[in-house]
PDB file of C-alpha atoms in Angstrom:
ATOM      1  CA  MET Q 264      17.710  17.740  70.360  1.00 45.00           C
ATOM      2  CA  ALA Q 265      14.587  15.499  71.178  1.00 48.00           C
ATOM      3  CA  GLU Q 266      14.062  15.519  67.667  1.00 50.00           C
ATOM      4  CA  THR Q 267      17.970  14.343  67.315  1.00 50.00           C
ATOM      5  CA  SER Q 268      17.628  11.653  69.478  1.00 48.00           C
ATOM      6  CA  ARG Q 269      14.202  10.147  67.461  1.00 50.00           C
ATOM      7  CA  LYS Q 270      16.671  10.601  64.544  1.00 51.00           C
ATOM      8  CA  ILE Q 271      18.901   8.476  66.081  1.00 47.00           C
ATOM      9  CA  GLY Q 272      16.989   5.894  68.045  1.00 46.00           C
ATOM     10  CA  ARG Q 273      15.538   4.794  63.626  1.00 59.00           C
ATOM     11  CA  LEU Q 274      18.459   4.536  62.677  1.00 71.00           C
ATOM     12  CA  ASP Q 275      19.535   2.465  65.789  1.00 79.00           C
ATOM     13  CA  PHE Q 276      16.406   0.189  66.064  1.00 78.00           C
ATOM     14  CA  LEU Q 277      17.200  -0.318  61.707  1.00 81.00           C
ATOM     15  CA  ASP Q 278      21.015  -1.255  63.121  1.00 80.00           C
ATOM     16  CA  TRP Q 279      19.096  -3.456  66.002  1.00 86.00           C
ATOM     17  CA  THR Q 280      17.713  -5.678  62.776  1.00 85.00           C
ATOM     18  CA  ARG Q 281      20.208  -6.277  60.788  1.00 82.00           C
ATOM     19  CA  GLY Q 282      22.547  -7.167  63.799  1.00 87.00           C
ATOM     20  CA  PHE Q 283      19.528  -9.726  64.644  1.00 88.00           C
ATOM     21  CA  ALA Q 284      18.962 -10.625  60.935  1.00 87.00           C
ATOM     22  CA  ALA Q 285      22.401 -11.363  60.915  1.00 85.00           C
ATOM     23  CA  ALA Q 286      23.135 -12.972  63.649  1.00 89.00           C
ATOM     24  CA  VAL Q 287      19.973 -15.177  62.637  1.00 88.00           C
ATOM     25  CA  MET Q 288      22.144 -15.974  59.264  1.00 87.00           C
ATOM     26  CA  LEU Q 289      24.610 -16.558  60.982  1.00 88.00           C
ATOM     27  CA  GLN Q 290      23.676 -19.943  63.320  1.00 89.00           C
ATOM     28  CA  GLY Q 291      22.290 -21.447  59.421  1.00 86.00           C
ATOM     29  CA  HIS Q 292      25.808 -21.146  58.121  1.00 83.00           C
ATOM     30  CA  VAL Q 293      27.163 -22.778  61.006  1.00 89.00           C
ATOM     31  CA  PHE Q 294      24.285 -25.800  60.917  1.00 86.00           C
ATOM     32  CA  HIS Q 295      25.518 -25.990  56.949  1.00 84.00           C
ATOM     33  CA  SER Q 296      28.689 -26.332  57.618  1.00 85.00           C
ATOM     34  CA  PHE Q 297      28.880 -28.601  60.825  1.00 88.00           C
ATOM     35  CA  THR Q 298      25.820 -31.001  60.761  1.00 88.00           C
ATOM     36  CA  ASP Q 299      26.023 -34.806  59.517  1.00 86.00           C
ATOM     37  CA  SER Q 300      24.737 -35.328  55.471  1.00 85.00           C
ATOM     38  CA  ALA Q 301      22.908 -38.180  57.875  1.00 84.00           C
ATOM     39  CA  LEU Q 302      21.118 -35.324  60.089  1.00 83.00           C
ATOM     40  CA  ARG Q 303      20.050 -32.791  57.249  1.00 85.00           C
ATOM     41  CA  GLN Q 304      16.798 -33.800  56.850  1.00 86.00           C
ATOM     42  CA  GLY Q 305      15.740 -33.605  60.183  1.00 84.00           C
ATOM     43  CA  SER Q 306      13.194 -30.728  61.139  1.00 85.00           C
ATOM     44  CA  HIS Q 307      15.800 -28.734  63.343  1.00 86.00           C
ATOM     45  CA  TYR Q 308      18.143 -28.263  60.255  1.00 86.00           C
ATOM     46  CA  VAL Q 309      15.695 -27.816  58.145  1.00 88.00           C
ATOM     47  CA  LEU Q 310      13.860 -24.871  60.042  1.00 90.00           C
ATOM     48  CA  SER Q 311      17.858 -23.745  60.834  1.00 88.00           C
ATOM     49  CA  GLN Q 312      18.646 -23.292  57.129  1.00 87.00           C
ATOM     50  CA  PHE Q 313      15.088 -21.737  56.115  1.00 88.00           C
ATOM     51  CA  VAL Q 314      15.089 -19.419  59.542  1.00 88.00           C
ATOM     52  CA  GLY Q 315      18.818 -18.748  58.432  1.00 86.00           C
ATOM     53  CA  GLY Q 316      17.695 -17.874  54.361  1.00 85.00           C
ATOM     54  CA  LEU Q 317      15.257 -15.126  55.726  1.00 90.00           C
ATOM     55  CA  PRO Q 318      17.820 -12.507  56.287  1.00 90.00           C
ATOM     56  CA  PRO Q 319      19.004 -11.209  52.824  1.00 91.00           C
ATOM     57  CA  ALA Q 320      15.271 -10.428  52.760  1.00 93.00           C
ATOM     58  CA  VAL Q 321      15.477  -8.348  55.397  1.00 93.00           C
ATOM     59  CA  PHE Q 322      18.306  -6.763  54.715  1.00 93.00           C
ATOM     60  CA  LEU Q 323      17.517  -5.353  51.133  1.00 95.00           C
ATOM     61  CA  PHE Q 324      14.636  -3.989  52.323  1.00 95.00           C
ATOM     62  CA  LEU Q 325      16.473  -2.047  55.696  1.00 93.00           C
ATOM     63  CA  THR Q 326      18.953  -1.483  52.579  1.00 94.00           C
ATOM     64  CA  GLY Q 327      15.409   0.149  51.155  1.00 95.00           C
ATOM     65  CA  VAL Q 328      14.680   2.069  53.809  1.00 95.00           C
ATOM     66  CA  THR Q 329      18.464   4.251  54.703  1.00 94.00           C
ATOM     67  CA  LEU Q 330      18.877   5.068  50.621  1.00 96.00           C
ATOM     68  CA  ALA Q 331      15.469   6.096  50.719  1.00 96.00           C
ATOM     69  CA  PHE Q 332      16.833   8.265  54.291  1.00 94.00           C
ATOM     70  CA  LEU Q 333      19.091   9.533  51.700  1.00 95.00           C
ATOM     71  CA  MET Q 334      17.204  10.088  48.625  1.00 96.00           C
ATOM     72  CA  ASP Q 335      14.681  12.267  51.184  1.00 95.00           C
ATOM     73  CA  ARG Q 336      18.066  14.392  52.552  1.00 94.00           C
ATOM     74  CA  ALA Q 337      19.201  15.425  49.294  1.00 94.00           C
ATOM     75  CA  GLU Q 338      15.618  16.046  48.186  1.00 94.00           C
ATOM     76  CA  LYS Q 339      15.584  18.027  51.377  1.00 93.00           C
ATOM     77  CA  GLN Q 340      18.589  20.175  50.150  1.00 94.00           C
ATOM     78  CA  GLN Q 341      17.671  20.972  46.859  1.00 93.00           C
ATOM     79  CA  LEU Q 342      20.318  19.511  45.655  1.00 94.00           C
ATOM     80  CA  PRO Q 343      20.640  19.497  42.175  1.00 95.00           C
ATOM     81  CA  LEU Q 344      19.091  16.632  39.998  1.00 95.00           C
ATOM     82  CA  PHE Q 345      22.690  15.095  38.658  1.00 96.00           C
ATOM     83  CA  ASP Q 346      23.954  15.473  43.076  1.00 96.00           C
ATOM     84  CA  ARG Q 347      20.679  13.545  43.970  1.00 96.00           C
ATOM     85  CA  TRP Q 348      21.533  10.364  41.522  1.00 96.00           C
ATOM     86  CA  PHE Q 349      24.780  10.840  42.645  1.00 96.00           C
ATOM     87  CA  LYS Q 350      24.557  10.066  46.489  1.00 95.00           C
ATOM     88  CA  SER Q 351      23.066   7.516  45.276  1.00 95.00           C
ATOM     89  CA  ILE Q 352      24.869   5.561  42.564  1.00 96.00           C
ATOM     90  CA  ARG Q 353      28.096   6.334  45.143  1.00 96.00           C
ATOM     91  CA  ARG Q 354      26.034   4.128  47.267  1.00 94.00           C
ATOM     92  CA  ALA Q 355      25.708   1.554  45.066  1.00 96.00           C
ATOM     93  CA  GLY Q 356      29.343   1.681  44.401  1.00 95.00           C
ATOM     94  CA  TYR Q 357      30.467   1.160  47.309  1.00 94.00           C
ATOM     95  CA  LEU Q 358      28.687  -1.715  47.839  1.00 94.00           C
ATOM     96  CA  TRP Q 359      29.588  -3.539  45.135  1.00 93.00           C
ATOM     97  CA  GLY Q 360      33.300  -3.036  45.204  1.00 94.00           C
ATOM     98  CA  MET Q 361      32.664  -4.158  48.603  1.00 94.00           C
ATOM     99  CA  ALA Q 362      31.221  -7.109  47.266  1.00 93.00           C
ATOM    100  CA  MET Q 363      34.339  -8.007  44.643  1.00 93.00           C
ATOM    101  CA  LEU Q 364      36.277  -7.562  47.571  1.00 94.00           C
ATOM    102  CA  PHE Q 365      34.913 -10.534  50.067  1.00 91.00           C
ATOM    103  CA  ARG Q 366      35.207 -12.695  46.867  1.00 91.00           C
ATOM    104  CA  LEU Q 367      38.428 -12.179  46.148  1.00 93.00           C
ATOM    105  CA  GLN Q 368      39.550 -12.229  49.547  1.00 92.00           C
ATOM    106  CA  LEU Q 369      37.329 -15.739  49.490  1.00 87.00           C
ATOM    107  CA  PHE Q 370      38.782 -16.640  46.708  1.00 90.00           C
ATOM    108  CA  LEU Q 371      42.768 -16.487  48.339  1.00 92.00           C
ATOM    109  CA  VAL Q 372      41.749 -17.958  51.314  1.00 89.00           C
ATOM    110  CA  GLY Q 373      40.891 -21.080  49.625  1.00 86.00           C
ATOM    111  CA  TRP Q 374      43.512 -20.982  47.302  1.00 88.00           C
ATOM    112  CA  GLY Q 375      43.707 -24.804  45.472  1.00 83.00           C
ATOM    113  CA  GLN Q 376      40.626 -25.357  46.102  1.00 86.00           C
ATOM    114  CA  THR Q 377      38.706 -22.587  44.250  1.00 84.00           C
ATOM    115  CA  SER Q 378      38.565 -21.226  40.941  1.00 86.00           C
ATOM    116  CA  SER Q 379      38.506 -17.869  38.742  1.00 85.00           C
ATOM    117  CA  SER Q 380      34.891 -18.403  38.047  1.00 86.00           C
ATOM    118  CA  ASP Q 381      34.203 -17.488  42.055  1.00 86.00           C
ATOM    119  CA  LEU Q 382      35.404 -14.193  41.543  1.00 89.00           C
ATOM    120  CA  PHE Q 383      32.386 -13.863  40.052  1.00 90.00           C
ATOM    121  CA  THR Q 384      29.481 -15.291  41.721  1.00 91.00           C
ATOM    122  CA  VAL Q 385      26.977 -13.535  42.012  1.00 93.00           C
ATOM    123  CA  ASP Q 386      26.222 -12.806  46.583  1.00 91.00           C
ATOM    124  CA  ILE Q 387      24.030 -10.461  48.479  1.00 91.00           C
ATOM    125  CA  LEU Q 388      26.417  -7.437  48.478  1.00 92.00           C
ATOM    126  CA  ASN Q 389      26.873  -8.221  44.868  1.00 95.00           C
ATOM    127  CA  CYS Q 390      22.750  -7.581  44.568  1.00 95.00           C
ATOM    128  CA  MET Q 391      22.685  -4.921  46.753  1.00 95.00           C
ATOM    129  CA  GLY Q 392      25.060  -3.220  45.041  1.00 95.00           C
ATOM    130  CA  LEU Q 393      22.997  -3.709  41.261  1.00 96.00           C
ATOM    131  CA  ALA Q 394      20.147  -2.844  43.194  1.00 97.00           C
ATOM    132  CA  ILE Q 395      20.956   0.232  44.053  1.00 97.00           C
ATOM    133  CA  ALA Q 396      22.766   1.121  40.769  1.00 97.00           C
ATOM    134  CA  VAL Q 397      18.900   1.092  39.003  1.00 97.00           C
ATOM    135  CA  HIS Q 398      16.938   2.657  41.964  1.00 97.00           C
ATOM    136  CA  SER Q 399      19.042   5.092  41.904  1.00 97.00           C
ATOM    137  CA  LEU Q 400      17.752   6.860  39.155  1.00 97.00           C
ATOM    138  CA  PHE Q 401      14.445   7.052  41.989  1.00 97.00           C
ATOM    139  CA  SER Q 402      16.382  10.059  43.201  1.00 96.00           C
ATOM    140  CA  LEU Q 403      15.147  12.399  40.437  1.00 96.00           C
ATOM    141  CA  LEU Q 404      11.558  11.813  41.879  1.00 95.00           C
ATOM    142  CA  ASP Q 405       9.654  13.406  44.773  1.00 93.00           C
ATOM    143  CA  GLY Q 406       8.785  12.035  47.654  1.00 90.00           C
ATOM    144  CA  PRO Q 407       4.676  10.371  46.754  1.00 93.00           C
ATOM    145  CA  LEU Q 408       5.223   9.634  43.392  1.00 96.00           C
ATOM    146  CA  ARG Q 409       8.938   8.030  44.743  1.00 97.00           C
ATOM    147  CA  ALA Q 410       7.415   6.113  47.138  1.00 96.00           C
ATOM    148  CA  ARG Q 411       4.208   4.947  45.081  1.00 97.00           C
ATOM    149  CA  ALA Q 412       6.889   3.995  41.701  1.00 97.00           C
ATOM    150  CA  ALA Q 413       9.045   2.436  44.322  1.00 97.00           C
ATOM    151  CA  LEU Q 414       6.908   0.100  45.187  1.00 97.00           C
ATOM    152  CA  THR Q 415       5.184  -0.347  41.198  1.00 97.00           C
ATOM    153  CA  PHE Q 416       8.387  -1.084  40.618  1.00 98.00           C
ATOM    154  CA  GLY Q 417       8.955  -3.691  43.235  1.00 97.00           C
ATOM    155  CA  LEU Q 418       5.513  -5.394  42.227  1.00 97.00           C
ATOM    156  CA  LEU Q 419       6.441  -5.955  38.767  1.00 97.00           C
ATOM    157  CA  ILE Q 420      10.332  -7.531  39.383  1.00 97.00           C
ATOM    158  CA  ALA Q 421       8.207  -9.636  41.612  1.00 96.00           C
ATOM    159  CA  CYS Q 422       5.738 -10.838  39.693  1.00 96.00           C
ATOM    160  CA  GLY Q 423       7.910 -10.747  36.474  1.00 95.00           C
ATOM    161  CA  SER Q 424      10.533 -13.574  38.016  1.00 95.00           C
ATOM    162  CA  PRO Q 425       8.137 -16.929  37.239  1.00 94.00           C
ATOM    163  CA  LEU Q 426       8.353 -15.379  33.372  1.00 93.00           C
ATOM    164  CA  ILE Q 427      12.336 -14.933  33.506  1.00 94.00           C
ATOM    165  CA  SER Q 428      13.349 -17.336  35.163  1.00 91.00           C
ATOM    166  CA  GLU Q 429      11.121 -19.279  31.799  1.00 90.00           C
ATOM    167  CA  GLY Q 430      13.328 -17.801  29.398  1.00 86.00           C
ATOM    168  CA  THR Q 431      15.726 -18.933  27.701  1.00 87.00           C
ATOM    169  CA  PHE Q 432      19.440 -16.941  27.843  1.00 89.00           C
ATOM    170  CA  SER Q 433      21.509 -19.316  26.252  1.00 87.00           C
ATOM    171  CA  TRP Q 434      22.847 -16.147  24.318  1.00 91.00           C
ATOM    172  CA  MET Q 435      23.729 -14.139  27.060  1.00 92.00           C
ATOM    173  CA  HIS Q 436      27.240 -14.490  29.087  1.00 92.00           C
ATOM    174  CA  PRO Q 437      26.653 -16.814  32.357  1.00 91.00           C
ATOM    175  CA  TYR Q 438      28.384 -13.991  34.791  1.00 91.00           C
ATOM    176  CA  VAL Q 439      25.771 -11.192  33.750  1.00 92.00           C
ATOM    177  CA  ALA Q 440      22.748 -14.113  33.393  1.00 93.00           C
ATOM    178  CA  HIS Q 441      23.691 -14.732  37.187  1.00 94.00           C
ATOM    179  CA  TYR Q 442      22.912 -10.609  38.253  1.00 95.00           C
ATOM    180  CA  LEU Q 443      19.796 -11.384  37.057  1.00 94.00           C
ATOM    181  CA  VAL Q 444      17.968 -14.922  36.065  1.00 94.00           C
ATOM    182  CA  PRO Q 445      16.299 -15.886  38.813  1.00 93.00           C
ATOM    183  CA  ASP Q 446      18.556 -18.489  40.246  1.00 91.00           C
ATOM    184  CA  ILE Q 447      18.719 -20.586  44.013  1.00 88.00           C
ATOM    185  CA  ARG Q 448      22.593 -20.871  43.721  1.00 88.00           C
ATOM    186  CA  PHE Q 449      22.619 -16.413  42.910  1.00 92.00           C
ATOM    187  CA  PHE Q 450      20.937 -13.287  44.556  1.00 94.00           C
ATOM    188  CA  SER Q 451      20.148 -12.526  41.825  1.00 95.00           C
ATOM    189  CA  PHE Q 452      17.836  -9.151  40.640  1.00 96.00           C
ATOM    190  CA  PHE Q 453      14.679 -11.101  39.694  1.00 96.00           C
ATOM    191  CA  PRO Q 454      13.407 -11.580  42.250  1.00 95.00           C
ATOM    192  CA  TRP Q 455      15.710 -10.356  45.227  1.00 96.00           C
ATOM    193  CA  ALA Q 456      15.558  -6.516  43.812  1.00 97.00           C
ATOM    194  CA  SER Q 457      11.555  -7.271  45.308  1.00 97.00           C
ATOM    195  CA  PHE Q 458      12.493  -5.732  48.333  1.00 97.00           C
ATOM    196  CA  LEU Q 459      15.226  -3.253  48.114  1.00 97.00           C
ATOM    197  CA  SER Q 460      11.730  -1.031  45.618  1.00 98.00           C
ATOM    198  CA  VAL Q 461       9.465  -2.133  49.148  1.00 97.00           C
ATOM    199  CA  GLY Q 462      11.770  -1.011  51.427  1.00 96.00           C
ATOM    200  CA  LEU Q 463      13.047   2.255  49.713  1.00 97.00           C
ATOM    201  CA  ALA Q 464       8.583   3.246  49.326  1.00 97.00           C
ATOM    202  CA  THR Q 465       8.436   2.050  53.157  1.00 96.00           C
ATOM    203  CA  GLY Q 466      11.428   4.293  53.754  1.00 94.00           C
ATOM    204  CA  THR Q 467       9.964   7.311  52.006  1.00 95.00           C
ATOM    205  CA  VAL Q 468       6.469   7.082  53.814  1.00 95.00           C
ATOM    206  CA  LEU Q 469       8.560   7.254  57.093  1.00 91.00           C
ATOM    207  CA  ARG Q 470       9.771  10.208  55.306  1.00 91.00           C
ATOM    208  CA  LEU Q 471       7.297  12.202  54.165  1.00 90.00           C
ATOM    209  CA  ASN Q 472       4.624  11.357  57.850  1.00 85.00           C
ATOM    210  CA  SER Q 473       7.616  12.655  60.315  1.00 76.00           C
ATOM    211  CA  PRO Q 474       7.867  15.485  61.682  1.00 66.00           C
ATOM    212  CA  GLN Q 475       9.922  18.104  60.051  1.00 58.00           C
TER     213      GLN Q 475
END
């Protein structure tokens, strides 16, 4: 019973953190939507937008933590490698599907003032879906190696992002480039996926150091 309560408490903490981050992000959207343009240079508005921009990183980090829990559970169940990978890629498909449904909803609600290109906007859920799909390959590694590999991969994504942003990707379709190339308008894989990498490494370490 104590072990069950400890695990539930940890997940409750993650849920509360997500909820707090959502509230912080919501205030940023509210200030952005309702603040008069003449007041947008003020310190209060700038602070609200800065703080409101932090939650996406928190969401990605926590998604990495819970993804690590999923991989650890599959590993301890001694599932075949394909099944371990499929559990992770299925979560990626779910989030990406939710992202596309969300874009469709916004498109239909704003009918007449939206364009078909809005359906392909890369938002935080799109980024999560792609990031989990790529990181699903880490499910094939055991715990200690997974932690080291995920952290290294996150550092490579973060350090490589400035180089990617300076590259020329005119040969790539814009809808694909928005998923990969850093852009202030989108949540691209570079650099945002690095937060999920670090979360995956952190969650793996938590599991490795938790009582069996």
